[in-house]
């Protein structure tokens, strides 16, 4: 008997487990975490639920929603850290946002912006070697010739003489040959040059002699009268193709062309719609100005996601209690009947004189009936809709969720018929009925405008409608549509919750049906009347939440003005051309010492600087052991084209959870081809997220390794990652960790002493 009980119990448990959906526990855990706004944990639970049941649409919807929320949360954290000056922490948050939600354009933009800020802070003056030109095919010149004088010393002179003699004197001072246009006139000028450069001296002489000059070779200049025709004949021109990345329609490209023509007076500019490009041919100065303007304009349009929440609750209560008595009675008189010989009966009329002889068989009375009602009805309806719509700045977007309800529209037309006798025709009205369809449900129509201060202006039209009944018109049942419509312009901050409209309706109806007089007598009214009470409540709430997912990438260079010459002579100037030779050049930012630990590092007292030559590493387990990050091997020799793996090791760390770092090397000699997983951070069992971004021309590589959310950190020593490096050209370079921002499981900074490796490339 006990065996049968155990078998039945096992079968019951199996049936119960089979009836439960796969991944249900993880799904409910994810909902709890989402309610607490722990989006990282919710994302992990939903991923497990989807993995358990890949075909469950509810799991996938929740996963995508939480993925977006988690990515936005890390973007906001990154912005807050960047405001505080923690660039490495901000870059780590942006990287996590990009890993969580790869479709987040704003995460990528903010990461690139932060990387540029880090690069500006830690830039080094490493000149990348240019690849040699192919000797078999000479390269085409990209710009007009530039003068290369024998002397760049300051010029000091004062003279009053013919313009040609002044130009010749300046040319001999710098070792240049000066030639003149045949139409150059003789004109006496007076110049006083005090500590000026060669270009400044030539410009001053040109202004006074109403001429302009141009290099012919690197040591010959040509002086020409400053006349419009002479400029057209002698000014050099270049041609350049600009490829635009963010224009969508030919009209946008035409807008840019029109602006360039009006501002720079460009005459040779071709619009290529198929390649989304512009081809411009003009002077080098105008080409530079056109390129600057195109870089400033060709920005990705902002995008915004609008979350719409529609909450509707309806409650209907019906109480119908009492007795509905009949309210009419009828009396019917039955006349007497006589029989005829043929077997048929005939009735004789009832006369008034027969009333005195009226008996009970001569009439019938129909008494009214009564109906007892005891009806209790409660109806509760709750509608929650949470659609999202994504739109580009300035572009209209529409969202319709619901049904399309047909509504009859008719036109009356007269027809001609034929009479039954074949005579004259008669008019037969014919109705031609047509139908139109109306969108019923949640209808959203909006046009966003994203402002630089992360605010959004919205021209919004929200309509919530439903079919509440039908009405017969002209023999056709027409739907009765209830409508709640809001149309206005608002301006909101990113993530600001705004209640567009709240509507509360309450209807109370009480109906009394019974015999007059008796219906109001106490106690008797329960038998002679019926009371009907109806209560209706309807609440509608519409909430709008804008979230910016892309903003224009405006840099300091875009906002910086640019010298453009005069109205008749458009040209550019470099800042060095406007300074006198005695003024020192602006100091370049000092490159950070690659051997210095970061500011948050706290090495042990008496320990030597990390990464320096002869640096000694304390033995593991020492009393004052310092957490370090270093390369293994620290010295490596390669041949051109050879690949090798350099390990990045960490020592003596405690509770390491994430570690973003910035690598620096000389891209002329080596390149980092691949980042491989190490076993330390994963603990040998857990998957870790590694995000990397390469800046090949700068010789920089950002790498971030992070454990899964809601997991403890790892302590001890081991290999974090492996770097596959490739030798490119003979030379020597240092592979350094210039920035590192390690965090523990509580998001506290972990001080680390950094090191470097020496890579020697042999022919």
PDB file of C-alpha atoms in Angstrom, residues 323-329 367-371 514-515:
ATOM      1  CA  UNK A 323     -41.630  42.675  -7.441  1.00  0.00           C
ATOM      2  CA  UNK A 324     -42.747  44.170 -10.737  1.00  0.00           C
ATOM      3  CA  UNK A 325     -46.610  43.953 -10.643  1.00  0.00           C
ATOM      4  CA  UNK A 326     -48.677  44.173 -13.760  1.00  0.00           C
ATOM      5  CA  UNK A 327     -50.103  47.600 -14.376  1.00  0.00           C
ATOM      6  CA  UNK A 328     -52.924  46.855 -16.885  1.00  0.00           C
ATOM      7  CA  UNK A 329     -56.120  44.694 -16.809  1.00  0.00           C
ATOM      8  CA  UNK A 367     -55.737  40.063 -14.561  1.00  0.00           C
ATOM      9  CA  UNK A 368     -52.155  41.498 -14.531  1.00  0.00           C
ATOM     10  CA  UNK A 369     -49.195  39.302 -13.547  1.00  0.00           C
ATOM     11  CA  UNK A 370     -46.180  40.050 -11.348  1.00  0.00           C
ATOM     12  CA  UNK A 371     -42.459  39.379 -11.706  1.00  0.00           C
ATOM     13  CA  UNK A 514     -44.520  49.934  -9.465  1.00  0.00           C
ATOM     14  CA  UNK A 515     -48.113  50.866  -8.677  1.00  0.00           C
TER      15      UNK A 515
END
